[in-house]
Tab-separated table of C-alpha atoms in Angstrom:
chain	number	residue	atom	x	y	z
A	1	LYS	CA	-13.834	12.534	-46.140
A	2	LYS	CA	-12.298	14.842	-43.540
A	3	ASN	CA	-12.923	15.250	-39.828
A	4	LYS	CA	-10.325	17.674	-38.636
A	5	LYS	CA	-7.253	15.363	-38.287
A	6	ILE	CA	-8.942	12.151	-39.419
A	7	LYS	CA	-9.199	11.329	-43.070
A	8	TYR	CA	-10.762	8.304	-44.692
A	9	LEU	CA	-11.642	7.428	-48.264
A	10	ALA	CA	-12.938	4.655	-50.369
A	11	LEU	CA	-11.740	3.140	-53.585
A	12	PRO	CA	-13.187	4.700	-56.751
A	13	LYS	CA	-16.704	3.680	-57.476
A	14	TYR	CA	-17.049	1.793	-54.111
A	15	ARG	CA	-19.756	4.024	-52.888
A	16	GLU	CA	-21.759	3.505	-56.181
A	17	ILE	CA	-21.297	-0.289	-56.296
A	18	PHE	CA	-21.801	-0.908	-52.549
A	19	PRO	CA	-23.904	1.899	-51.225
A	20	GLU	CA	-25.211	0.022	-48.097
A	21	GLU	CA	-21.698	-1.226	-47.088
A	22	TYR	CA	-20.292	2.291	-47.650
A	23	GLN	CA	-22.950	3.811	-45.464
A	24	THR	CA	-22.296	1.220	-42.696
A	25	PHE	CA	-18.548	1.989	-42.953
A	26	GLU	CA	-19.264	5.778	-42.729
A	27	GLU	CA	-21.500	5.334	-39.724
A	28	GLN	CA	-18.914	3.126	-37.933
A	29	ILE	CA	-16.165	5.724	-38.615
A	30	GLN	CA	-18.377	8.572	-37.277
A	31	TYR	CA	-19.264	6.579	-34.231
A	32	ARG	CA	-15.570	5.875	-33.383
A	33	ILE	CA	-14.715	9.572	-34.058
A	34	ASN	CA	-17.522	10.618	-31.457
A	35	LYS	CA	-16.433	8.092	-29.026
A	36	LEU	CA	-12.812	9.252	-29.223
A	37	GLN	CA	-13.897	12.925	-28.832
A	38	VAL	CA	-15.838	11.927	-25.680
A	39	ASN	CA	-12.879	10.130	-24.302
A	40	ILE	CA	-10.527	13.104	-25.012
A	41	ALA	CA	-12.962	15.428	-23.360
A	42	THR	CA	-13.392	13.290	-20.334
A	43	ALA	CA	-9.597	12.907	-20.038
A	44	LYS	CA	-9.216	16.725	-20.225
A	45	LYS	CA	-11.919	17.301	-17.585
A	46	MET	CA	-11.009	14.466	-15.134
A	47	GLY	CA	-7.420	13.622	-15.965
A	48	HIS	CA	-5.629	15.439	-13.187
A	49	ASP	CA	-7.987	14.042	-10.551
A	50	ALA	CA	-7.666	10.553	-12.006
A	51	VAL	CA	-3.941	10.609	-11.778
A	52	VAL	CA	-4.067	11.845	-8.159
A	53	ASN	CA	-6.579	9.213	-7.294
A	54	ASN	CA	-4.555	6.547	-8.850
A	55	ILE	CA	-1.525	7.458	-6.842
A	56	ILE	CA	-3.343	7.705	-3.539
A	57	ASN	CA	-5.380	4.582	-4.127
A	58	LEU	CA	-2.145	2.573	-4.501
A	59	THR	CA	-2.171	2.417	-0.654
A	60	TYR	CA	-5.284	0.232	-0.899
A	61	VAL	CA	-3.846	-2.274	-3.407
A	62	PRO	CA	-2.035	-4.453	-0.862
A	63	ASN	CA	-5.377	-5.203	1.052
A	64	SER	CA	-7.736	-5.152	-1.965
A	65	TYR	CA	-8.997	-7.767	-4.358
A	66	CYS	CA	-8.655	-7.743	-8.131
A	67	ALA	CA	-12.015	-8.246	-9.941
A	68	ASP	CA	-10.560	-11.285	-11.622
A	69	SER	CA	-10.356	-12.988	-8.316
A	70	PHE	CA	-14.213	-13.246	-8.456
A	71	ILE	CA	-14.499	-15.232	-11.676
A	72	ASN	CA	-16.638	-18.274	-10.961
A	73	ILE	CA	-17.089	-17.387	-7.311
A	74	PHE	CA	-20.683	-16.709	-7.328
A	75	PRO	CA	-23.360	-19.509	-7.936
A	76	LYS	CA	-24.402	-19.634	-11.583
A	77	ASP	CA	-28.031	-19.497	-10.653
A	78	MET	CA	-27.635	-16.486	-8.459
A	79	PRO	CA	-29.106	-13.363	-10.109
A	80	ALA	CA	-27.323	-10.003	-9.920
A	81	ILE	CA	-29.105	-6.708	-10.125
A	82	ILE	CA	-27.210	-3.570	-11.073
A	83	VAL	CA	-28.916	-0.503	-9.545
A	84	SER	CA	-28.330	2.927	-10.935
A	85	SER	CA	-29.990	6.292	-10.442
A	86	GLY	CA	-32.831	7.481	-12.609
A	87	PRO	CA	-36.718	7.616	-12.686
A	88	SER	CA	-37.085	3.767	-12.834
A	89	LEU	CA	-35.281	3.401	-9.571
A	90	GLU	CA	-38.117	5.127	-7.625
A	91	LYS	CA	-40.669	3.204	-9.592
A	92	ASN	CA	-39.018	-0.197	-8.987
A	93	VAL	CA	-37.328	0.149	-5.634
A	94	HIS	CA	-40.005	-2.060	-3.940
A	95	PHE	CA	-38.732	-5.041	-6.044
A	96	LEU	CA	-35.293	-4.745	-4.499
A	97	GLN	CA	-36.821	-5.092	-0.967
A	98	ASP	CA	-38.290	-8.517	-2.224
A	99	VAL	CA	-35.092	-9.746	-3.671
A	100	LYS	CA	-32.678	-8.799	-0.960
A	101	GLY	CA	-30.843	-11.894	0.245
A	102	HIS	CA	-31.799	-13.755	-2.871
A	103	ALA	CA	-29.934	-11.715	-5.493
A	104	LEU	CA	-26.610	-9.825	-5.462
A	105	ILE	CA	-27.380	-6.133	-5.535
A	106	LEU	CA	-24.722	-3.943	-7.010
A	107	CYS	CA	-25.455	-0.219	-6.589
A	108	VAL	CA	-23.734	2.588	-8.408
A	109	ASP	CA	-22.538	5.337	-6.159
A	110	THR	CA	-25.133	7.840	-7.338
A	111	ALA	CA	-27.917	5.537	-6.204
A	112	VAL	CA	-26.586	4.367	-2.787
A	113	LYS	CA	-28.028	7.345	-0.960
A	114	TYR	CA	-31.499	6.676	-2.220
A	115	LEU	CA	-31.329	2.963	-1.560
A	116	LEU	CA	-30.233	3.584	2.090
A	117	LYS	CA	-33.027	6.109	2.456
A	118	GLU	CA	-35.362	3.233	1.490
A	119	ASN	CA	-33.623	0.862	3.978
A	120	ILE	CA	-32.127	-1.263	1.305
A	121	VAL	CA	-28.436	-2.000	1.988
A	122	PRO	CA	-26.728	-2.989	-1.329
A	123	ASP	CA	-24.230	-5.945	-1.393
A	124	ILE	CA	-21.687	-4.027	-3.301
A	125	ILE	CA	-21.190	-0.278	-4.168
A	126	VAL	CA	-19.727	0.489	-7.577
A	127	SER	CA	-17.712	3.682	-7.841
A	128	VAL	CA	-15.483	4.725	-10.789
A	129	ASP	CA	-15.913	8.549	-11.055
A	130	PRO	CA	-12.714	10.453	-10.213
A	131	LYS	CA	-14.828	13.430	-9.017
A	132	ILE	CA	-17.949	11.810	-7.576
A	133	SER	CA	-19.652	13.898	-4.796
A	134	LEU	CA	-19.048	12.700	-1.289
A	135	SER	CA	-22.652	13.666	-0.379
A	136	ASN	CA	-23.551	10.184	-1.697
A	137	PHE	CA	-21.406	8.561	1.033
A	138	GLY	CA	-22.736	10.304	4.201
A	139	ASP	CA	-24.678	7.380	5.665
A	140	CYS	CA	-22.581	5.281	8.185
A	141	ARG	CA	-24.296	2.178	6.921
A	142	ILE	CA	-21.884	2.296	3.913
A	143	ILE	CA	-18.995	1.193	6.157
A	144	GLY	CA	-18.419	-2.468	5.552
A	145	ILE	CA	-20.101	-2.699	2.170
A	146	PRO	CA	-17.634	-3.882	-0.334
A	147	VAL	CA	-16.741	-1.211	-2.929
A	148	LEU	CA	-16.008	-2.173	-6.484
A	149	GLY	CA	-14.016	0.650	-8.138
A	150	SER	CA	-11.345	1.658	-10.572
A	151	PRO	CA	-7.938	2.716	-9.419
A	152	ASP	CA	-8.813	6.291	-10.559
A	153	MET	CA	-11.992	6.513	-8.431
A	154	ASN	CA	-12.233	9.225	-5.901
A	155	TYR	CA	-9.858	8.229	-3.129
A	156	GLN	CA	-11.990	10.138	-0.589
A	157	VAL	CA	-14.777	7.592	-1.136
A	158	LEU	CA	-12.406	4.882	0.105
A	159	GLU	CA	-11.473	7.080	3.071
A	160	LYS	CA	-15.060	7.376	4.025
A	161	MET	CA	-15.569	3.599	3.566
A	162	LYS	CA	-12.704	2.480	5.884
A	163	GLY	CA	-13.259	-1.086	6.878
A	164	SER	CA	-14.914	-1.971	3.596
A	165	LYS	CA	-13.409	-4.506	1.224
A	166	VAL	CA	-11.965	-2.832	-1.860
A	167	ILE	CA	-12.199	-4.667	-5.281
A	168	PHE	CA	-10.391	-2.950	-8.061
A	169	ALA	CA	-11.662	-3.455	-11.703
A	170	SER	CA	-10.510	-1.851	-14.870
A	171	THR	CA	-6.896	-2.364	-13.771
A	172	GLU	CA	-5.437	-1.714	-17.323
A	173	ASN	CA	-2.562	0.086	-15.639
A	174	ILE	CA	0.441	-2.181	-16.015
A	175	TYR	CA	1.967	-1.152	-12.710
A	176	ILE	CA	-1.152	-2.048	-10.698
A	177	GLN	CA	-1.375	-5.470	-12.690
A	178	ASN	CA	2.206	-6.166	-11.701
A	179	LEU	CA	1.390	-5.392	-8.002
A	180	TYR	CA	-1.434	-7.939	-8.132
A	181	LYS	CA	0.799	-10.530	-9.681
A	182	MET	CA	3.316	-9.985	-6.853
């Protein structure tokens, strides 16, 4: 079969002899093609900003932590709750008030504004979007909350959160990995 620049084929009679396996193979190939197309579109849309952010965020590396530093740090019986935006947040926010102090609350950047409006201060803010709106970071209570991000996260978020601990995850960048090793 063809998909623009990607070609794949099966041995003669394979499709007839193993129809279910061929169907699974074809679905997996299509899934990977779609995923690749999304990654390419994302890189085109955010690539420039991601590169600029990577460069500026290098200034935070010397005083930051690598996510690997937190392996086996938290008690095994401590639950962690990842909070994201969406209709279920409004429906379930009252549960977060009950677990505050008993579970680690990680909040994605798009939900932090809502949590703070409900007087729930997350334990960690997660931010990875190179172009995230800074309107999510207008509340002064964010200062001091650790931020878990990727090196290509919007550098302006870190500027707004001066005084917060920075934890970089997704540091596939060899240069940054070497900085952490040093």
